[in-house]
Amino acid sequence: MTRTRTRTRTAAWAAVIAVALAASVVLSLAVGANGLHPGLLLDTLAGGGTDESRFVLRDQRVPRTLLALAVGVGLGGAGALMQALTRNPLADPGILGVNAGAAAAVAGAVVLLGVTDPAGQAPFAYAGALVLTVLVVALGTAGRGRADPVRLTLAGIAVGAVLSGITTGVTLTHPDAFERMLGWSAGTLLGRDLALLAPVLPLLAVGALLAVAVAPALDAVALGDDTARSQGVSLARTRLVTIAAITLLAGTATALAGPVSFVGLMIPHVVRWAVGVGHRRVVVGSMAAAPVLVLLADVVGRVVAPPGEMPVGIVTAFVGAPVLIALVRRSRRVSGL
């Protein structure tokens, strides 16, 4: 594919993602138990509407939509970076246990330290994400010097399962913690306050900038360690920056919504198919496209089980599990990894 055709294809798909994102935002603002028809939605956005529509939009839909956008950026970017760093098409913050590490750290903070404020739990989510990312990468590369996809996946699933079991056991034996962790542990945007976004938004922005900055080096790493070294790429620095970006992106998403799996798995594959294997395009495209999936999953969760709601993490699991099975069957033929 020539450079001109690549740019044209990238621009076309960027427009598609932009339209899909705008439509998803509108759906997120309009759909729910108290639906807002287009006329009422526009009137309310313009400052009119009814008292009820203003309350629903200002206090429920807008915060939830903004949180979903941030969660999508975090999960999409983290998934793309993990697949690039590990050269593993099955890499995802959920599958490799990063979400479980963040959840375990938050559960420990609630039980041992009495941290009940969501903003106060955010540092523990980042710490848990960092520890698990480093641990899984270390286990996956032990004795070989390079990431082995099967070992990474098995290490992530095993460590994640152990931590999930510990988290469940801790919360079940502490009723207060169980009450606070019940919805969060399934991955939900319900009841999350917009005030939670302000302290973590700068960290999300730093993670996104690091992800874009390190992407060209990951192009060289994808060709092999020796080739990367011959091109002057510092493997240690590249891995360090990538792990830092993954920690900030995945940690932010988990701090905001709890562990939401499969978004970081699916979206990079779709983006790679659409715009090619260049990591800068894949990373940026994933951070732009993943919010579409999170928003739509949240909208579906609002309407499938009235009068209650289904957590966004459960909806993405329904979609993502078949995708994971398909990727496992064809993982050796996945291009660009």
PDB file of C-alpha atoms in Angstrom, residues 32-335:
ATOM      1  CA  GLY A  32     -31.915   5.313  29.686  1.00  0.00           C
ATOM      2  CA  ALA A  33     -34.732   4.741  32.137  1.00  0.00           C
ATOM      3  CA  ASN A  34     -35.744   8.370  31.612  1.00  0.00           C
ATOM      4  CA  GLY A  35     -35.331   8.674  27.869  1.00  0.00           C
ATOM      5  CA  LEU A  36     -34.828  12.078  26.296  1.00  0.00           C
ATOM      6  CA  HIS A  37     -36.222  12.362  22.768  1.00  0.00           C
ATOM      7  CA  PRO A  38     -34.110  14.403  20.311  1.00  0.00           C
ATOM      8  CA  GLY A  39     -36.123  17.598  20.676  1.00  0.00           C
ATOM      9  CA  LEU A  40     -36.043  17.512  24.472  1.00  0.00           C
ATOM     10  CA  LEU A  41     -32.348  16.613  24.479  1.00  0.00           C
ATOM     11  CA  LEU A  42     -31.445  19.570  22.270  1.00  0.00           C
ATOM     12  CA  ASP A  43     -33.690  21.890  24.278  1.00  0.00           C
ATOM     13  CA  THR A  44     -32.094  20.756  27.541  1.00  0.00           C
ATOM     14  CA  LEU A  45     -28.570  21.097  26.169  1.00  0.00           C
ATOM     15  CA  ALA A  46     -29.447  24.647  25.143  1.00  0.00           C
ATOM     16  CA  GLY A  47     -30.489  25.482  28.698  1.00  0.00           C
ATOM     17  CA  GLY A  48     -34.203  24.799  28.442  1.00  0.00           C
ATOM     18  CA  GLY A  49     -36.112  21.579  29.022  1.00  0.00           C
ATOM     19  CA  THR A  50     -37.893  20.460  32.164  1.00  0.00           C
ATOM     20  CA  ASP A  51     -36.556  20.232  35.696  1.00  0.00           C
ATOM     21  CA  GLU A  52     -36.445  16.451  35.327  1.00  0.00           C
ATOM     22  CA  SER A  53     -34.604  16.522  31.996  1.00  0.00           C
ATOM     23  CA  ARG A  54     -32.054  18.997  33.344  1.00  0.00           C
ATOM     24  CA  PHE A  55     -31.455  16.802  36.391  1.00  0.00           C
ATOM     25  CA  VAL A  56     -31.124  13.638  34.309  1.00  0.00           C
ATOM     26  CA  LEU A  57     -28.770  15.257  31.829  1.00  0.00           C
ATOM     27  CA  ARG A  58     -26.638  17.312  34.226  1.00  0.00           C
ATOM     28  CA  ASP A  59     -26.366  14.910  37.147  1.00  0.00           C
ATOM     29  CA  GLN A  60     -26.545  11.509  35.432  1.00  0.00           C
ATOM     30  CA  ARG A  61     -25.974  11.369  31.690  1.00  0.00           C
ATOM     31  CA  VAL A  62     -23.219  13.955  31.181  1.00  0.00           C
ATOM     32  CA  PRO A  63     -20.984  12.634  34.004  1.00  0.00           C
ATOM     33  CA  ARG A  64     -21.553   9.060  32.871  1.00  0.00           C
ATOM     34  CA  THR A  65     -20.739   9.912  29.264  1.00  0.00           C
ATOM     35  CA  LEU A  66     -17.539  11.759  30.165  1.00  0.00           C
ATOM     36  CA  LEU A  67     -16.432   8.885  32.392  1.00  0.00           C
ATOM     37  CA  ALA A  68     -17.128   6.386  29.596  1.00  0.00           C
ATOM     38  CA  LEU A  69     -15.005   8.450  27.213  1.00  0.00           C
ATOM     39  CA  ALA A  70     -12.098   8.472  29.671  1.00  0.00           C
ATOM     40  CA  VAL A  71     -12.437   4.744  30.387  1.00  0.00           C
ATOM     41  CA  GLY A  72     -12.440   3.981  26.664  1.00  0.00           C
ATOM     42  CA  VAL A  73      -9.314   6.044  26.047  1.00  0.00           C
ATOM     43  CA  GLY A  74      -7.532   4.247  28.877  1.00  0.00           C
ATOM     44  CA  LEU A  75      -8.541   0.733  27.864  1.00  0.00           C
ATOM     45  CA  GLY A  76      -7.957   1.236  24.138  1.00  0.00           C
ATOM     46  CA  GLY A  77      -4.513   2.734  24.612  1.00  0.00           C
ATOM     47  CA  ALA A  78      -3.465   0.183  27.228  1.00  0.00           C
ATOM     48  CA  GLY A  79      -4.603  -2.719  25.067  1.00  0.00           C
ATOM     49  CA  ALA A  80      -2.724  -1.484  22.000  1.00  0.00           C
ATOM     50  CA  LEU A  81       0.456  -0.936  24.019  1.00  0.00           C
ATOM     51  CA  MET A  82       0.252  -4.320  25.736  1.00  0.00           C
ATOM     52  CA  GLN A  83      -0.154  -6.124  22.424  1.00  0.00           C
ATOM     53  CA  ALA A  84       2.824  -4.231  21.017  1.00  0.00           C
ATOM     54  CA  LEU A  85       5.079  -4.637  24.053  1.00  0.00           C
ATOM     55  CA  THR A  86       4.415  -8.346  24.485  1.00  0.00           C
ATOM     56  CA  ARG A  87       3.981  -9.152  20.777  1.00  0.00           C
ATOM     57  CA  ASN A  88       0.900 -10.987  21.899  1.00  0.00           C
ATOM     58  CA  PRO A  89      -2.392 -10.583  19.983  1.00  0.00           C
ATOM     59  CA  LEU A  90      -4.290 -11.748  23.077  1.00  0.00           C
ATOM     60  CA  ALA A  91      -2.929  -9.062  25.394  1.00  0.00           C
ATOM     61  CA  ASP A  92      -5.501  -6.992  27.256  1.00  0.00           C
ATOM     62  CA  PRO A  93      -5.535  -5.344  30.703  1.00  0.00           C
ATOM     63  CA  GLY A  94      -8.213  -7.811  31.782  1.00  0.00           C
ATOM     64  CA  ILE A  95      -6.794 -11.010  30.320  1.00  0.00           C
ATOM     65  CA  LEU A  96      -3.260 -10.290  31.535  1.00  0.00           C
ATOM     66  CA  GLY A  97      -4.466  -9.603  35.069  1.00  0.00           C
ATOM     67  CA  VAL A  98      -3.791  -5.863  35.226  1.00  0.00           C
ATOM     68  CA  ASN A  99      -7.411  -5.093  36.089  1.00  0.00           C
ATOM     69  CA  ALA A 100      -7.356  -7.795  38.762  1.00  0.00           C
ATOM     70  CA  GLY A 101      -4.246  -6.241  40.291  1.00  0.00           C
ATOM     71  CA  ALA A 102      -5.885  -2.831  40.434  1.00  0.00           C
ATOM     72  CA  ALA A 103      -9.057  -4.321  41.915  1.00  0.00           C
ATOM     73  CA  ALA A 104      -7.107  -6.253  44.552  1.00  0.00           C
ATOM     74  CA  ALA A 105      -5.209  -3.126  45.551  1.00  0.00           C
ATOM     75  CA  VAL A 106      -8.444  -1.157  45.881  1.00  0.00           C
ATOM     76  CA  ALA A 107     -10.055  -3.942  47.917  1.00  0.00           C
ATOM     77  CA  GLY A 108      -7.036  -3.985  50.207  1.00  0.00           C
ATOM     78  CA  ALA A 109      -7.251  -0.221  50.630  1.00  0.00           C
ATOM     79  CA  VAL A 110     -10.936  -0.460  51.547  1.00  0.00           C
ATOM     80  CA  VAL A 111     -10.511  -3.309  54.031  1.00  0.00           C
ATOM     81  CA  LEU A 112      -7.138  -2.549  55.598  1.00  0.00           C
ATOM     82  CA  LEU A 113      -6.996   1.230  55.437  1.00  0.00           C
ATOM     83  CA  GLY A 114     -10.657   2.157  55.372  1.00  0.00           C
ATOM     84  CA  VAL A 115     -10.312   4.133  52.135  1.00  0.00           C
ATOM     85  CA  THR A 116     -13.898   4.655  50.991  1.00  0.00           C
ATOM     86  CA  ASP A 117     -13.562   7.772  48.842  1.00  0.00           C
ATOM     87  CA  PRO A 118     -13.261   6.778  45.144  1.00  0.00           C
ATOM     88  CA  ALA A 119     -10.688   9.529  44.594  1.00  0.00           C
ATOM     89  CA  GLY A 120      -8.606   8.125  47.447  1.00  0.00           C
ATOM     90  CA  GLN A 121      -8.793   4.657  45.902  1.00  0.00           C
ATOM     91  CA  ALA A 122      -7.285   5.817  42.601  1.00  0.00           C
ATOM     92  CA  PRO A 123      -3.606   5.699  43.740  1.00  0.00           C
ATOM     93  CA  PHE A 124      -4.084   2.103  44.846  1.00  0.00           C
ATOM     94  CA  ALA A 125      -5.560   1.206  41.464  1.00  0.00           C
ATOM     95  CA  TYR A 126      -2.473   2.670  39.766  1.00  0.00           C
ATOM     96  CA  ALA A 127      -0.138   0.815  42.124  1.00  0.00           C
ATOM     97  CA  GLY A 128      -1.929  -2.488  41.560  1.00  0.00           C
ATOM     98  CA  ALA A 129      -1.870  -2.004  37.789  1.00  0.00           C
ATOM     99  CA  LEU A 130       1.864  -1.233  37.846  1.00  0.00           C
ATOM    100  CA  VAL A 131       2.795  -4.237  39.981  1.00  0.00           C
ATOM    101  CA  LEU A 132       0.758  -6.642  37.847  1.00  0.00           C
ATOM    102  CA  THR A 133       2.071  -5.271  34.555  1.00  0.00           C
ATOM    103  CA  VAL A 134       5.678  -5.675  35.675  1.00  0.00           C
ATOM    104  CA  LEU A 135       5.017  -9.108  37.200  1.00  0.00           C
ATOM    105  CA  VAL A 136       3.260 -10.558  34.166  1.00  0.00           C
ATOM    106  CA  VAL A 137       5.862  -9.212  31.726  1.00  0.00           C
ATOM    107  CA  ALA A 138       8.620 -10.627  33.957  1.00  0.00           C
ATOM    108  CA  LEU A 139       6.956 -14.044  34.104  1.00  0.00           C
ATOM    109  CA  GLY A 140       6.330 -14.052  30.368  1.00  0.00           C
ATOM    110  CA  THR A 141       9.946 -13.229  29.518  1.00  0.00           C
ATOM    111  CA  ALA A 142      11.703 -15.230  32.239  1.00  0.00           C
ATOM    112  CA  GLY A 143      14.512 -17.383  30.885  1.00  0.00           C
ATOM    113  CA  ARG A 144      13.961 -16.322  27.278  1.00  0.00           C
ATOM    114  CA  GLY A 145      14.769 -12.637  27.136  1.00  0.00           C
ATOM    115  CA  ARG A 146      11.677 -11.938  25.016  1.00  0.00           C
ATOM    116  CA  ALA A 147       7.943 -12.098  25.526  1.00  0.00           C
ATOM    117  CA  ASP A 148       6.315 -15.441  24.801  1.00  0.00           C
ATOM    118  CA  PRO A 149       2.609 -14.941  23.952  1.00  0.00           C
ATOM    119  CA  VAL A 150       1.414 -18.215  25.443  1.00  0.00           C
ATOM    120  CA  ARG A 151       3.404 -17.778  28.666  1.00  0.00           C
ATOM    121  CA  LEU A 152       2.245 -14.183  29.012  1.00  0.00           C
ATOM    122  CA  THR A 153      -1.386 -15.155  28.580  1.00  0.00           C
ATOM    123  CA  LEU A 154      -1.133 -18.060  31.008  1.00  0.00           C
ATOM    124  CA  ALA A 155       0.762 -15.947  33.546  1.00  0.00           C
ATOM    125  CA  GLY A 156      -1.799 -13.160  33.309  1.00  0.00           C
ATOM    126  CA  ILE A 157      -4.770 -15.488  33.611  1.00  0.00           C
ATOM    127  CA  ALA A 158      -3.210 -17.394  36.517  1.00  0.00           C
ATOM    128  CA  VAL A 159      -2.125 -14.343  38.508  1.00  0.00           C
ATOM    129  CA  GLY A 160      -5.383 -12.570  37.731  1.00  0.00           C
ATOM    130  CA  ALA A 161      -7.417 -15.565  38.880  1.00  0.00           C
ATOM    131  CA  VAL A 162      -5.488 -15.782  42.149  1.00  0.00           C
ATOM    132  CA  LEU A 163      -5.943 -12.084  42.841  1.00  0.00           C
ATOM    133  CA  SER A 164      -9.613 -12.188  41.865  1.00  0.00           C
ATOM    134  CA  GLY A 165     -10.101 -15.050  44.308  1.00  0.00           C
ATOM    135  CA  ILE A 166      -8.321 -13.134  47.058  1.00  0.00           C
ATOM    136  CA  THR A 167     -10.378 -10.020  46.321  1.00  0.00           C
ATOM    137  CA  THR A 168     -13.615 -12.004  46.411  1.00  0.00           C
ATOM    138  CA  GLY A 169     -12.643 -13.733  49.649  1.00  0.00           C
ATOM    139  CA  VAL A 170     -11.695 -10.469  51.325  1.00  0.00           C
ATOM    140  CA  THR A 171     -14.868  -8.692  50.295  1.00  0.00           C
ATOM    141  CA  LEU A 172     -17.114 -11.602  51.285  1.00  0.00           C
ATOM    142  CA  THR A 173     -15.652 -11.685  54.789  1.00  0.00           C
ATOM    143  CA  HIS A 174     -15.990  -7.921  55.221  1.00  0.00           C
ATOM    144  CA  PRO A 175     -19.615  -6.851  54.636  1.00  0.00           C
ATOM    145  CA  ASP A 176     -18.782  -3.149  54.358  1.00  0.00           C
ATOM    146  CA  ALA A 177     -16.148  -3.806  51.714  1.00  0.00           C
ATOM    147  CA  PHE A 178     -18.490  -6.194  49.897  1.00  0.00           C
ATOM    148  CA  GLU A 179     -21.143  -3.504  49.681  1.00  0.00           C
ATOM    149  CA  ARG A 180     -18.702  -0.969  48.303  1.00  0.00           C
ATOM    150  CA  MET A 181     -16.977  -3.344  45.886  1.00  0.00           C
ATOM    151  CA  LEU A 182     -20.027  -5.211  44.548  1.00  0.00           C
ATOM    152  CA  GLY A 183     -20.913  -2.923  41.653  1.00  0.00           C
ATOM    153  CA  TRP A 184     -17.396  -1.652  41.070  1.00  0.00           C
ATOM    154  CA  SER A 185     -15.900  -5.135  40.736  1.00  0.00           C
ATOM    155  CA  ALA A 186     -18.192  -5.915  37.786  1.00  0.00           C
ATOM    156  CA  GLY A 187     -17.086  -2.810  35.914  1.00  0.00           C
ATOM    157  CA  THR A 188     -19.783  -0.156  36.057  1.00  0.00           C
ATOM    158  CA  LEU A 189     -20.353   3.531  35.432  1.00  0.00           C
ATOM    159  CA  LEU A 190     -23.545   3.623  37.467  1.00  0.00           C
ATOM    160  CA  GLY A 191     -23.341   6.019  40.393  1.00  0.00           C
ATOM    161  CA  ARG A 192     -19.845   7.225  39.570  1.00  0.00           C
ATOM    162  CA  ASP A 193     -19.408  10.913  40.324  1.00  0.00           C
ATOM    163  CA  LEU A 194     -17.861  13.360  37.887  1.00  0.00           C
ATOM    164  CA  ALA A 195     -15.652  14.629  40.721  1.00  0.00           C
ATOM    165  CA  LEU A 196     -13.725  11.364  40.394  1.00  0.00           C
ATOM    166  CA  LEU A 197     -12.559  12.345  36.910  1.00  0.00           C
ATOM    167  CA  ALA A 198     -10.768  15.580  37.805  1.00  0.00           C
ATOM    168  CA  PRO A 199      -7.850  14.125  39.829  1.00  0.00           C
ATOM    169  CA  VAL A 200      -7.127  11.299  37.365  1.00  0.00           C
ATOM    170  CA  LEU A 201      -7.603  13.187  34.101  1.00  0.00           C
ATOM    171  CA  PRO A 202      -4.047  14.639  34.117  1.00  0.00           C
ATOM    172  CA  LEU A 203      -2.636  11.143  34.634  1.00  0.00           C
ATOM    173  CA  LEU A 204      -4.744   9.827  31.767  1.00  0.00           C
ATOM    174  CA  ALA A 205      -3.442  12.651  29.571  1.00  0.00           C
ATOM    175  CA  VAL A 206       0.168  11.868  30.504  1.00  0.00           C
ATOM    176  CA  GLY A 207      -0.413   8.192  29.752  1.00  0.00           C
ATOM    177  CA  ALA A 208      -1.896   9.038  26.349  1.00  0.00           C
ATOM    178  CA  LEU A 209       1.027  11.324  25.484  1.00  0.00           C
ATOM    179  CA  LEU A 210       3.548   8.673  26.527  1.00  0.00           C
ATOM    180  CA  ALA A 211       1.696   6.109  24.423  1.00  0.00           C
ATOM    181  CA  VAL A 212       1.875   8.269  21.311  1.00  0.00           C
ATOM    182  CA  ALA A 213       5.513   9.183  21.969  1.00  0.00           C
ATOM    183  CA  VAL A 214       6.708   5.592  22.396  1.00  0.00           C
ATOM    184  CA  ALA A 215       4.770   4.207  19.419  1.00  0.00           C
ATOM    185  CA  PRO A 216       7.530   4.709  16.788  1.00  0.00           C
ATOM    186  CA  ALA A 217       9.996   2.784  18.948  1.00  0.00           C
ATOM    187  CA  LEU A 218       7.468  -0.044  19.196  1.00  0.00           C
ATOM    188  CA  ASP A 219       7.490  -0.283  15.392  1.00  0.00           C
ATOM    189  CA  ALA A 220      11.169  -1.203  15.632  1.00  0.00           C
ATOM    190  CA  VAL A 221      10.615  -3.549  18.587  1.00  0.00           C
ATOM    191  CA  ALA A 222       8.002  -5.422  16.547  1.00  0.00           C
ATOM    192  CA  LEU A 223      10.767  -6.428  14.118  1.00  0.00           C
ATOM    193  CA  GLY A 224      12.794  -8.058  16.897  1.00  0.00           C
ATOM    194  CA  ASP A 225      15.146  -6.935  19.634  1.00  0.00           C
ATOM    195  CA  ASP A 226      18.263  -7.148  17.468  1.00  0.00           C
ATOM    196  CA  THR A 227      16.701  -5.097  14.695  1.00  0.00           C
ATOM    197  CA  ALA A 228      15.491  -2.519  17.201  1.00  0.00           C
ATOM    198  CA  ARG A 229      18.977  -2.196  18.680  1.00  0.00           C
ATOM    199  CA  SER A 230      20.486  -1.810  15.217  1.00  0.00           C
ATOM    200  CA  GLN A 231      18.120   1.117  14.634  1.00  0.00           C
ATOM    201  CA  GLY A 232      19.303   2.815  17.809  1.00  0.00           C
ATOM    202  CA  VAL A 233      16.238   2.015  19.899  1.00  0.00           C
ATOM    203  CA  SER A 234      16.845   1.599  23.626  1.00  0.00           C
ATOM    204  CA  LEU A 235      14.868  -1.492  24.581  1.00  0.00           C
ATOM    205  CA  ALA A 236      15.047  -0.747  28.297  1.00  0.00           C
ATOM    206  CA  ARG A 237      13.776   2.811  27.888  1.00  0.00           C
ATOM    207  CA  THR A 238      11.068   1.736  25.446  1.00  0.00           C
ATOM    208  CA  ARG A 239       9.779  -0.940  27.803  1.00  0.00           C
ATOM    209  CA  LEU A 240       9.932   1.392  30.794  1.00  0.00           C
ATOM    210  CA  VAL A 241       7.965   4.137  29.034  1.00  0.00           C
ATOM    211  CA  THR A 242       5.468   1.613  27.673  1.00  0.00           C
ATOM    212  CA  ILE A 243       4.882   0.077  31.104  1.00  0.00           C
ATOM    213  CA  ALA A 244       4.445   3.560  32.583  1.00  0.00           C
ATOM    214  CA  ALA A 245       1.882   4.428  29.910  1.00  0.00           C
ATOM    215  CA  ILE A 246       0.018   1.136  30.409  1.00  0.00           C
ATOM    216  CA  THR A 247      -0.082   1.737  34.152  1.00  0.00           C
ATOM    217  CA  LEU A 248      -1.498   5.244  33.773  1.00  0.00           C
ATOM    218  CA  LEU A 249      -4.031   4.274  31.106  1.00  0.00           C
ATOM    219  CA  ALA A 250      -5.256   1.001  32.599  1.00  0.00           C
ATOM    220  CA  GLY A 251      -5.059   2.352  36.146  1.00  0.00           C
ATOM    221  CA  THR A 252      -7.230   5.335  35.243  1.00  0.00           C
ATOM    222  CA  ALA A 253      -9.836   3.174  33.527  1.00  0.00           C
ATOM    223  CA  THR A 254      -9.996   0.780  36.476  1.00  0.00           C
ATOM    224  CA  ALA A 255     -10.110   3.580  39.031  1.00  0.00           C
ATOM    225  CA  LEU A 256     -13.070   5.133  37.225  1.00  0.00           C
ATOM    226  CA  ALA A 257     -15.186   2.107  36.350  1.00  0.00           C
ATOM    227  CA  GLY A 258     -13.662  -0.973  37.920  1.00  0.00           C
ATOM    228  CA  PRO A 259     -12.283  -3.881  35.881  1.00  0.00           C
ATOM    229  CA  VAL A 260     -13.750  -3.781  32.356  1.00  0.00           C
ATOM    230  CA  SER A 261     -12.359  -6.589  30.212  1.00  0.00           C
ATOM    231  CA  PHE A 262     -12.024  -7.257  26.479  1.00  0.00           C
ATOM    232  CA  VAL A 263     -12.209  -3.638  25.271  1.00  0.00           C
ATOM    233  CA  GLY A 264      -8.415  -3.444  25.086  1.00  0.00           C
ATOM    234  CA  LEU A 265      -8.370  -6.828  23.354  1.00  0.00           C
ATOM    235  CA  MET A 266     -10.886  -6.162  20.590  1.00  0.00           C
ATOM    236  CA  ILE A 267     -10.373  -2.552  19.571  1.00  0.00           C
ATOM    237  CA  PRO A 268      -6.661  -2.676  18.553  1.00  0.00           C
ATOM    238  CA  HIS A 269      -7.421  -5.567  16.194  1.00  0.00           C
ATOM    239  CA  VAL A 270     -10.222  -3.615  14.527  1.00  0.00           C
ATOM    240  CA  VAL A 271      -8.041  -0.508  14.221  1.00  0.00           C
ATOM    241  CA  ARG A 272      -5.090  -2.522  12.900  1.00  0.00           C
ATOM    242  CA  TRP A 273      -7.328  -4.028  10.233  1.00  0.00           C
ATOM    243  CA  ALA A 274      -8.637  -0.566   9.310  1.00  0.00           C
ATOM    244  CA  VAL A 275      -5.495   1.574   9.213  1.00  0.00           C
ATOM    245  CA  GLY A 276      -2.549  -0.828   9.124  1.00  0.00           C
ATOM    246  CA  VAL A 277       0.053  -1.969  11.604  1.00  0.00           C
ATOM    247  CA  GLY A 278       1.914   1.283  12.289  1.00  0.00           C
ATOM    248  CA  HIS A 279       1.843   1.588  16.055  1.00  0.00           C
ATOM    249  CA  ARG A 280       1.221   5.327  16.198  1.00  0.00           C
ATOM    250  CA  ARG A 281      -1.901   4.911  14.053  1.00  0.00           C
ATOM    251  CA  VAL A 282      -2.983   1.869  16.043  1.00  0.00           C
ATOM    252  CA  VAL A 283      -2.479   3.540  19.433  1.00  0.00           C
ATOM    253  CA  VAL A 284      -4.220   6.782  18.475  1.00  0.00           C
ATOM    254  CA  GLY A 285      -6.983   4.911  16.653  1.00  0.00           C
ATOM    255  CA  SER A 286      -7.553   2.597  19.611  1.00  0.00           C
ATOM    256  CA  MET A 287      -7.818   5.499  22.042  1.00  0.00           C
ATOM    257  CA  ALA A 288     -10.363   7.119  19.713  1.00  0.00           C
ATOM    258  CA  ALA A 289     -12.393   3.995  18.890  1.00  0.00           C
ATOM    259  CA  ALA A 290     -12.529   2.273  22.284  1.00  0.00           C
ATOM    260  CA  PRO A 291     -14.822   4.947  23.810  1.00  0.00           C
ATOM    261  CA  VAL A 292     -17.386   4.026  21.141  1.00  0.00           C
ATOM    262  CA  LEU A 293     -17.506   0.452  22.439  1.00  0.00           C
ATOM    263  CA  VAL A 294     -17.637   1.540  26.088  1.00  0.00           C
ATOM    264  CA  LEU A 295     -20.422   4.050  25.411  1.00  0.00           C
ATOM    265  CA  LEU A 296     -22.492   1.561  23.415  1.00  0.00           C
ATOM    266  CA  ALA A 297     -21.968  -1.168  26.015  1.00  0.00           C
ATOM    267  CA  ASP A 298     -23.125   1.230  28.719  1.00  0.00           C
ATOM    268  CA  VAL A 299     -26.207   2.184  26.688  1.00  0.00           C
ATOM    269  CA  VAL A 300     -27.061  -1.485  26.106  1.00  0.00           C
ATOM    270  CA  GLY A 301     -26.624  -2.170  29.821  1.00  0.00           C
ATOM    271  CA  ARG A 302     -29.200   0.502  30.648  1.00  0.00           C
ATOM    272  CA  VAL A 303     -31.976  -1.014  28.527  1.00  0.00           C
ATOM    273  CA  VAL A 304     -31.578  -4.814  28.588  1.00  0.00           C
ATOM    274  CA  ALA A 305     -32.666  -5.423  32.187  1.00  0.00           C
ATOM    275  CA  PRO A 306     -35.225  -2.798  33.218  1.00  0.00           C
ATOM    276  CA  PRO A 307     -35.824  -1.422  35.763  1.00  0.00           C
ATOM    277  CA  GLY A 308     -32.249  -2.342  36.739  1.00  0.00           C
ATOM    278  CA  GLU A 309     -29.036  -2.074  34.740  1.00  0.00           C
ATOM    279  CA  MET A 310     -26.348  -4.457  33.559  1.00  0.00           C
ATOM    280  CA  PRO A 311     -22.776  -3.310  34.314  1.00  0.00           C
ATOM    281  CA  VAL A 312     -20.762  -2.270  31.303  1.00  0.00           C
ATOM    282  CA  GLY A 313     -18.119  -4.882  32.148  1.00  0.00           C
ATOM    283  CA  ILE A 314     -20.647  -7.690  31.750  1.00  0.00           C
ATOM    284  CA  VAL A 315     -21.831  -6.370  28.381  1.00  0.00           C
ATOM    285  CA  THR A 316     -18.271  -6.154  27.044  1.00  0.00           C
ATOM    286  CA  ALA A 317     -17.619  -9.689  28.316  1.00  0.00           C
ATOM    287  CA  PHE A 318     -20.569 -11.023  26.300  1.00  0.00           C
ATOM    288  CA  VAL A 319     -19.080  -9.462  23.176  1.00  0.00           C
ATOM    289  CA  GLY A 320     -15.430 -10.072  23.976  1.00  0.00           C
ATOM    290  CA  ALA A 321     -15.468 -13.740  24.962  1.00  0.00           C
ATOM    291  CA  PRO A 322     -16.316 -14.998  21.437  1.00  0.00           C
ATOM    292  CA  VAL A 323     -13.719 -12.609  20.006  1.00  0.00           C
ATOM    293  CA  LEU A 324     -11.090 -14.044  22.356  1.00  0.00           C
ATOM    294  CA  ILE A 325     -11.943 -17.587  21.265  1.00  0.00           C
ATOM    295  CA  ALA A 326     -11.648 -16.592  17.606  1.00  0.00           C
ATOM    296  CA  LEU A 327      -8.310 -14.866  18.197  1.00  0.00           C
ATOM    297  CA  VAL A 328      -6.927 -17.875  20.065  1.00  0.00           C
ATOM    298  CA  ARG A 329      -7.764 -20.062  17.068  1.00  0.00           C
ATOM    299  CA  ARG A 330      -5.995 -17.791  14.618  1.00  0.00           C
ATOM    300  CA  SER A 331      -3.381 -16.134  16.856  1.00  0.00           C
ATOM    301  CA  ARG A 332      -0.445 -17.519  14.890  1.00  0.00           C
ATOM    302  CA  ARG A 333      -1.762 -15.845  11.753  1.00  0.00           C
ATOM    303  CA  VAL A 334      -2.384 -12.397  13.256  1.00  0.00           C
ATOM    304  CA  SER A 335      -0.311  -9.900  11.301  1.00  0.00           C
TER     305      SER A 335
END
